[in-house]
Short mmCIF file of C-alpha atoms in Angstrom, two decimals:
data_model
loop_
_atom_site.label_atom_id
_atom_site.label_comp_id
_atom_site.label_asym_id
_atom_site.label_seq_id
_atom_site.Cartn_x
_atom_site.Cartn_y
_atom_site.Cartn_z
CA MET A 1 111.75 143.16 56.08
CA GLU A 2 110.50 140.15 57.75
CA LEU A 3 110.11 136.87 56.73
CA THR A 4 107.01 134.51 56.97
CA VAL A 5 106.97 130.79 56.24
CA GLY A 6 103.08 130.29 54.91
CA PRO A 7 101.12 126.76 55.52
CA VAL A 8 102.16 123.85 53.90
CA MET A 9 99.78 123.55 50.83
CA GLY A 10 100.36 120.01 49.24
CA PHE A 11 99.55 116.96 50.74
CA TRP A 12 102.75 115.36 52.21
CA ASP A 13 103.78 112.44 54.00
CA ALA A 14 103.53 113.18 57.80
CA ALA A 15 107.46 112.30 58.77
CA ALA A 16 108.42 114.50 56.16
CA TRP A 17 105.81 117.38 57.20
CA SER A 18 107.46 116.97 60.88
CA ASP A 19 110.74 117.16 59.55
CA PHE A 20 110.07 119.89 57.85
CA TYR A 21 108.87 122.06 60.89
CA ALA A 22 111.65 120.55 62.95
CA ARG A 23 114.62 121.86 60.81
CA LEU A 24 112.58 125.20 60.25
CA ALA A 25 112.59 125.85 63.93
CA GLU A 26 116.19 125.95 63.77
CA THR A 27 116.65 128.01 60.69
CA PRO A 28 117.74 131.79 61.29
CA GLY A 29 115.77 134.41 59.02
CA VAL A 30 112.31 133.49 59.69
CA LYS A 31 110.27 135.48 61.85
CA ARG A 32 106.80 133.80 61.69
CA VAL A 33 105.25 130.43 61.01
CA VAL A 34 101.90 129.97 59.78
CA ILE A 35 101.07 126.14 60.52
CA GLY A 36 97.80 123.88 59.94
CA GLU A 37 95.75 122.64 57.25
CA LEU A 38 94.75 125.46 54.50
CA VAL A 39 93.54 123.38 51.66
CA CYS A 40 91.79 119.96 52.15
CA SER A 41 90.47 119.07 55.65
CA LYS A 42 90.79 115.19 54.86
CA ARG A 43 94.51 115.69 54.94
CA LEU A 44 94.42 117.15 58.73
CA PRO A 45 94.22 113.54 60.31
CA PHE A 46 97.39 112.68 58.80
CA TYR A 47 99.60 115.17 60.79
CA GLN A 48 97.36 116.33 63.36
CA THR A 49 98.95 114.75 66.22
CA ARG A 50 102.30 116.43 65.38
CA LEU A 51 100.82 119.71 65.63
CA PRO A 52 101.63 120.02 69.19
CA GLU A 53 105.14 118.92 69.02
CA ALA A 54 105.81 121.24 65.71
CA ILE A 55 104.35 124.46 67.50
CA GLU A 56 106.49 123.75 70.69
CA ARG A 57 109.57 123.03 68.39
CA LEU A 58 108.89 126.17 66.61
CA GLN A 59 108.18 128.41 69.64
CA ALA A 60 111.26 127.03 71.17
CA GLY A 61 113.34 128.49 68.18
CA GLY A 62 111.95 131.67 68.62
CA LYS A 63 109.23 131.76 65.65
CA GLU A 64 106.34 133.79 66.15
CA VAL A 65 103.41 130.70 65.37
CA SER A 66 99.87 131.46 63.83
CA VAL A 67 97.65 128.47 62.84
CA THR A 68 95.72 128.78 59.41
CA SER A 69 91.94 128.38 58.83
CA LEU A 70 90.87 126.37 56.19
CA ALA A 71 90.46 128.45 52.52
CA LEU A 72 86.63 127.08 52.03
CA VAL A 73 84.83 125.69 54.79
CA THR A 74 81.60 123.41 53.36
CA LEU A 75 81.06 120.53 55.81
CA LYS A 76 79.64 120.29 59.36
CA ARG A 77 83.23 118.66 60.67
CA GLU A 78 85.00 121.46 58.98
CA ARG A 79 82.86 124.32 61.00
CA LYS A 80 83.48 122.09 64.00
CA GLN A 81 87.60 122.23 62.77
CA THR A 82 87.23 125.78 62.75
CA ALA A 83 85.61 126.86 65.58
CA GLU A 84 88.40 124.82 67.48
CA LEU A 85 91.40 126.74 66.39
CA ALA A 86 90.48 129.66 68.66
CA ASP A 87 90.94 127.30 71.60
CA MET A 88 94.43 126.24 70.44
CA GLY A 89 96.11 129.63 72.42
CA LEU A 90 97.56 130.74 68.88
CA GLU A 91 96.84 133.87 66.78
CA VAL A 92 94.49 132.46 63.94
CA GLU A 93 95.39 133.26 60.38
CA VAL A 94 91.78 133.78 58.69
CA ASN A 95 91.61 132.43 54.93
CA ASP A 96 87.86 131.91 54.91
CA ILE A 97 85.96 135.04 56.43
CA THR A 98 83.24 132.28 57.65
CA ALA A 99 86.23 131.88 60.51
CA LEU A 100 85.26 135.38 62.21
CA ALA A 101 82.32 133.60 63.26
CA HIS A 102 84.37 131.14 65.28
CA LEU A 103 86.22 133.98 66.71
CA PRO A 104 84.99 135.99 69.78
CA GLN A 105 84.64 139.73 69.09
CA GLY A 106 87.41 141.82 69.51
CA ALA A 107 89.96 138.44 69.35
CA ALA A 108 93.23 139.31 67.38
CA PHE A 109 93.64 137.72 64.21
CA SER A 110 95.50 137.94 60.77
CA ALA A 111 93.99 137.99 57.51
CA GLY A 112 95.43 135.78 55.07
CA PRO A 113 96.19 136.12 51.23
CA LEU A 114 93.04 134.00 50.49
CA ILE A 115 90.76 137.09 51.93
CA ASN A 116 89.54 139.41 49.34
CA VAL A 117 91.34 142.49 50.92
CA TYR A 118 91.04 144.66 47.62
CA ASN A 119 90.22 148.28 49.23
CA GLU A 120 90.45 150.40 52.32
CA GLY A 121 86.92 149.69 53.53
CA THR A 122 87.69 146.00 53.87
CA VAL A 123 91.07 147.07 55.86
CA ALA A 124 89.01 149.09 57.86
CA PHE A 125 86.41 146.62 58.75
CA LEU A 126 88.94 144.08 59.62
CA LYS A 127 91.00 146.09 61.60
CA ALA A 128 88.01 146.79 64.03
CA ARG A 129 86.86 143.42 63.93
CA GLY A 130 90.59 142.56 65.28
CA ALA A 131 93.10 142.07 62.36
CA VAL A 132 96.56 142.68 63.65
CA ARG A 133 98.15 141.65 60.21
CA PHE A 134 97.64 141.55 56.73
CA CYS A 135 99.00 139.46 54.25
CA LEU A 136 97.68 140.50 51.07
CA PRO A 137 96.39 138.78 48.17
CA PRO A 138 98.94 138.00 45.63
CA GLU A 139 96.89 139.43 42.54
CA LEU A 140 97.05 143.05 43.51
CA PRO A 141 99.32 145.57 41.80
CA MET A 142 101.67 147.69 43.49
CA ALA A 143 99.33 150.73 43.47
CA SER A 144 96.68 148.91 45.42
CA VAL A 145 99.45 147.49 47.89
CA GLU A 146 100.44 151.17 48.65
CA ARG A 147 97.35 152.14 49.29
CA LEU A 148 96.08 149.04 51.43
CA ALA A 149 99.45 149.48 53.14
CA ALA A 150 98.97 153.18 54.20
CA ALA A 151 95.00 152.08 55.46
CA ALA A 152 96.54 149.41 57.16
CA GLY A 153 98.90 151.98 59.34
CA PRO A 154 100.60 150.46 62.07
CA VAL A 155 99.45 147.23 61.44
CA PRO A 156 101.96 144.99 59.54
CA VAL A 157 100.99 143.97 55.76
CA GLU A 158 102.87 141.49 54.24
CA VAL A 159 102.90 140.34 50.36
CA TRP A 160 103.71 136.95 48.76
CA GLY A 161 107.75 136.74 48.45
CA TRP A 162 108.12 132.95 47.07
CA GLY A 163 106.08 130.19 45.78
CA ARG A 164 103.48 129.05 43.51
CA LEU A 165 100.50 131.23 43.80
CA PRO A 166 97.23 130.53 45.38
CA LEU A 167 94.81 131.76 42.72
CA ALA A 168 91.90 129.82 43.25
CA ILE A 169 89.83 127.00 45.54
CA SER A 170 86.94 125.13 44.61
CA GLY A 171 84.47 122.29 46.37
CA ARG A 172 85.36 119.79 43.63
CA CYS A 173 88.84 117.95 43.89
CA TYR A 174 90.68 118.42 40.23
CA HIS A 175 93.31 115.56 41.65
CA ALA A 176 90.53 113.00 41.91
CA ARG A 177 88.59 114.23 38.48
CA TYR A 178 92.10 113.78 36.90
CA HIS A 179 92.39 110.34 38.03
CA ASP A 180 88.69 109.49 37.19
CA ARG A 181 87.85 109.46 41.18
CA ALA A 182 85.02 110.96 43.25
CA LYS A 183 85.98 113.50 45.63
CA ASP A 184 85.21 111.13 48.62
CA GLN A 185 87.09 108.27 47.10
CA CYS A 186 90.05 110.24 46.27
CA GLN A 187 92.47 107.79 47.72
CA PHE A 188 94.72 110.99 48.25
CA VAL A 189 96.35 110.83 44.95
CA CYS A 190 97.44 114.44 45.62
CA ALA A 191 99.99 113.02 47.50
CA ASP A 192 101.84 111.92 44.23
CA ASP A 193 102.28 115.74 43.41
CA PRO A 194 103.38 117.25 46.84
CA ASP A 195 104.35 120.53 45.42
CA GLY A 196 101.23 120.59 42.59
CA LEU A 197 100.78 119.17 39.37
CA ALA A 198 101.64 120.82 36.34
CA VAL A 199 98.72 121.90 33.49
CA ASP A 200 99.67 122.85 30.08
CA THR A 201 97.43 124.16 27.62
CA LEU A 202 96.81 122.23 24.44
CA ASP A 203 100.20 123.97 22.89
CA GLY A 204 102.17 122.73 25.51
CA GLN A 205 102.21 126.05 27.04
CA GLU A 206 102.54 125.71 30.91
CA PHE A 207 99.37 127.13 32.28
CA LEU A 208 98.43 126.10 36.00
CA ALA A 209 99.12 123.63 38.57
CA ILE A 210 96.66 121.92 40.79
CA ASN A 211 96.82 120.66 43.97
CA GLY A 212 93.27 118.92 45.33
CA VAL A 213 90.77 121.50 45.38
CA GLN A 214 93.32 124.19 44.76
CA THR A 215 94.67 126.13 41.81
CA LEU A 216 97.99 127.34 41.53
CA SER A 217 100.00 129.35 39.38
CA ALA A 218 102.48 127.13 37.03
CA GLN A 219 105.22 129.74 37.58
CA CYS A 220 107.11 130.52 40.97
CA ALA A 221 106.64 133.75 42.58
CA ASN A 222 109.76 135.78 43.16
CA MET A 223 109.64 139.36 44.16
CA ALA A 224 113.28 139.95 44.92
CA HIS A 225 113.32 142.45 42.17
CA THR A 226 110.61 144.39 43.59
CA LEU A 227 111.69 144.78 47.08
CA PRO A 228 112.79 148.46 47.27
CA ARG A 229 109.47 149.31 46.24
CA LEU A 230 107.76 147.25 48.43
CA LYS A 231 109.59 148.55 51.32
CA SER A 232 108.94 152.17 50.21
CA ALA A 233 104.98 150.89 49.73
CA GLY A 234 104.97 150.24 53.68
CA VAL A 235 105.09 146.63 53.28
CA SER A 236 106.86 144.90 56.21
CA GLY A 237 107.13 141.48 55.52
CA LEU A 238 107.47 138.94 52.77
CA ARG A 239 105.50 135.35 52.47
CA LEU A 240 107.63 132.47 51.49
CA SER A 241 105.37 129.19 50.49
CA PRO A 242 107.07 125.69 51.46
CA GLN A 243 108.12 123.19 48.79
CA THR A 244 109.71 119.88 48.97
CA GLN A 245 112.72 120.75 47.74
CA GLY A 246 115.44 123.36 48.01
CA PHE A 247 113.21 125.47 50.55
CA PHE A 248 115.90 125.98 53.29
CA GLU A 249 118.50 127.11 50.42
CA VAL A 250 115.74 129.80 49.45
CA VAL A 251 115.19 130.90 52.80
CA SER A 252 119.03 131.55 53.44
CA LEU A 253 118.84 133.39 50.04
CA PHE A 254 115.78 135.51 51.00
CA ASP A 255 117.40 136.55 54.50
CA ASP A 256 120.66 137.74 52.47
CA LEU A 257 118.52 139.59 50.13
CA VAL A 258 116.73 141.62 52.80
CA GLN A 259 119.98 142.18 54.76
CA GLY A 260 121.85 143.52 52.00
CA ARG A 261 123.93 140.55 51.48
CA ILE A 262 123.23 139.83 47.98
CA SER A 263 121.39 141.57 44.87
CA ALA A 264 118.01 140.60 43.55
CA GLU A 265 119.80 139.46 40.40
CA GLU A 266 122.15 137.17 42.39
CA MET A 267 119.39 135.81 44.55
CA SER A 268 117.29 135.13 41.59
CA ALA A 269 120.22 133.09 39.67
CA LYS A 270 121.03 131.19 43.00
CA ALA A 271 117.01 130.40 43.57
CA LEU A 272 116.11 129.75 39.98
CA PRO A 273 117.14 125.56 40.24
CA HIS A 274 114.93 125.50 43.15
CA ALA A 275 111.49 127.35 41.91
CA PRO A 276 108.89 124.91 41.34
CA GLY A 277 107.87 125.03 37.83
CA GLY A 278 111.27 126.27 36.82
CA ALA A 279 110.17 129.84 36.24
CA PHE A 280 109.75 133.26 38.01
CA CYS A 281 106.80 135.79 37.79
CA ASP A 282 105.70 138.65 39.73
CA GLY A 283 103.79 140.12 36.92
CA PHE A 284 100.48 140.86 39.18
CA LEU A 285 102.77 143.19 41.11
CA GLU A 286 103.83 144.97 37.96
CA GLY A 287 100.50 145.11 36.98
CA ALA A 288 100.99 143.47 33.84
CA ALA A 289 100.22 139.43 32.84
CA GLY A 290 100.79 137.39 35.83
CA VAL A 291 103.01 135.01 34.40
CA SER A 292 105.45 137.43 33.35
CA TRP A 293 108.64 138.56 35.20
CA SER A 294 110.32 141.86 35.85
CA GLY A 295 113.84 140.44 36.46
CA ASN A 296 116.19 139.32 33.87
CA PRO A 297 114.60 137.37 31.26
CA LEU A 298 117.76 134.95 31.21
CA HIS A 299 116.90 133.86 34.58
CA ALA A 300 113.04 134.06 33.81
CA GLN A 301 113.12 129.73 33.15
CA VAL A 302 115.32 127.49 33.04
#
């Protein structure tokens, strides 16, 4: 089971962003890294000039590197940015299906978790178009994962293994609206919440988290207890989503888990203090409410 580190979804300080990838380049256990801007194109200029150095460091550290497309392309400059991805010399992870229009026919790409790969027909279409890897949407149950992995055949399939789940993307900015600002005059308030801003119901129940135009789960996905079944289903990789605190401890724990050095129970107990939102979930994969978790209930929350 390989470990992939997904793109940074929050808006991080540029120096912190660079430091993260410098350290990740030297971190054992990680096979593949997806880099670039997934959520909001307005964030990209803050670290765009740092991308070449980060990519070079990662590759020098033995990591396979892919670059992500935006999750929602709506503006002319975003179409231009998407078209330029094909010229970077890296495998593109498509997270908006319109990005395929900018890739040469037959060019290799990976299908990211924000592409609605829900059936075998979609898998067949994307493979014919050049897909060489799938990261399946996190809302799929295990039965669907099994069928899609079988349809993918030799093409590697990974699932979301750790981090707040990406649930939706919007043309409107929740962070700007929360601070009574227009999207175009947001003043980058999302930087105040680099791991997302928790949203509770009127009854005080943890509900969601917001990240600019993106909606995330309040809980942190942790697929440790489902690892044996994922392997049996033909899944070859887990995706770990970056966070500002404790991420490298989490990577080490997952490496120990997939190598059989620790149990899922031990891994989860040690990882809980680093979980965004302070609670675990894997309910979608279990075919239950997404907020639920199949592990020890004592470790489902702090």
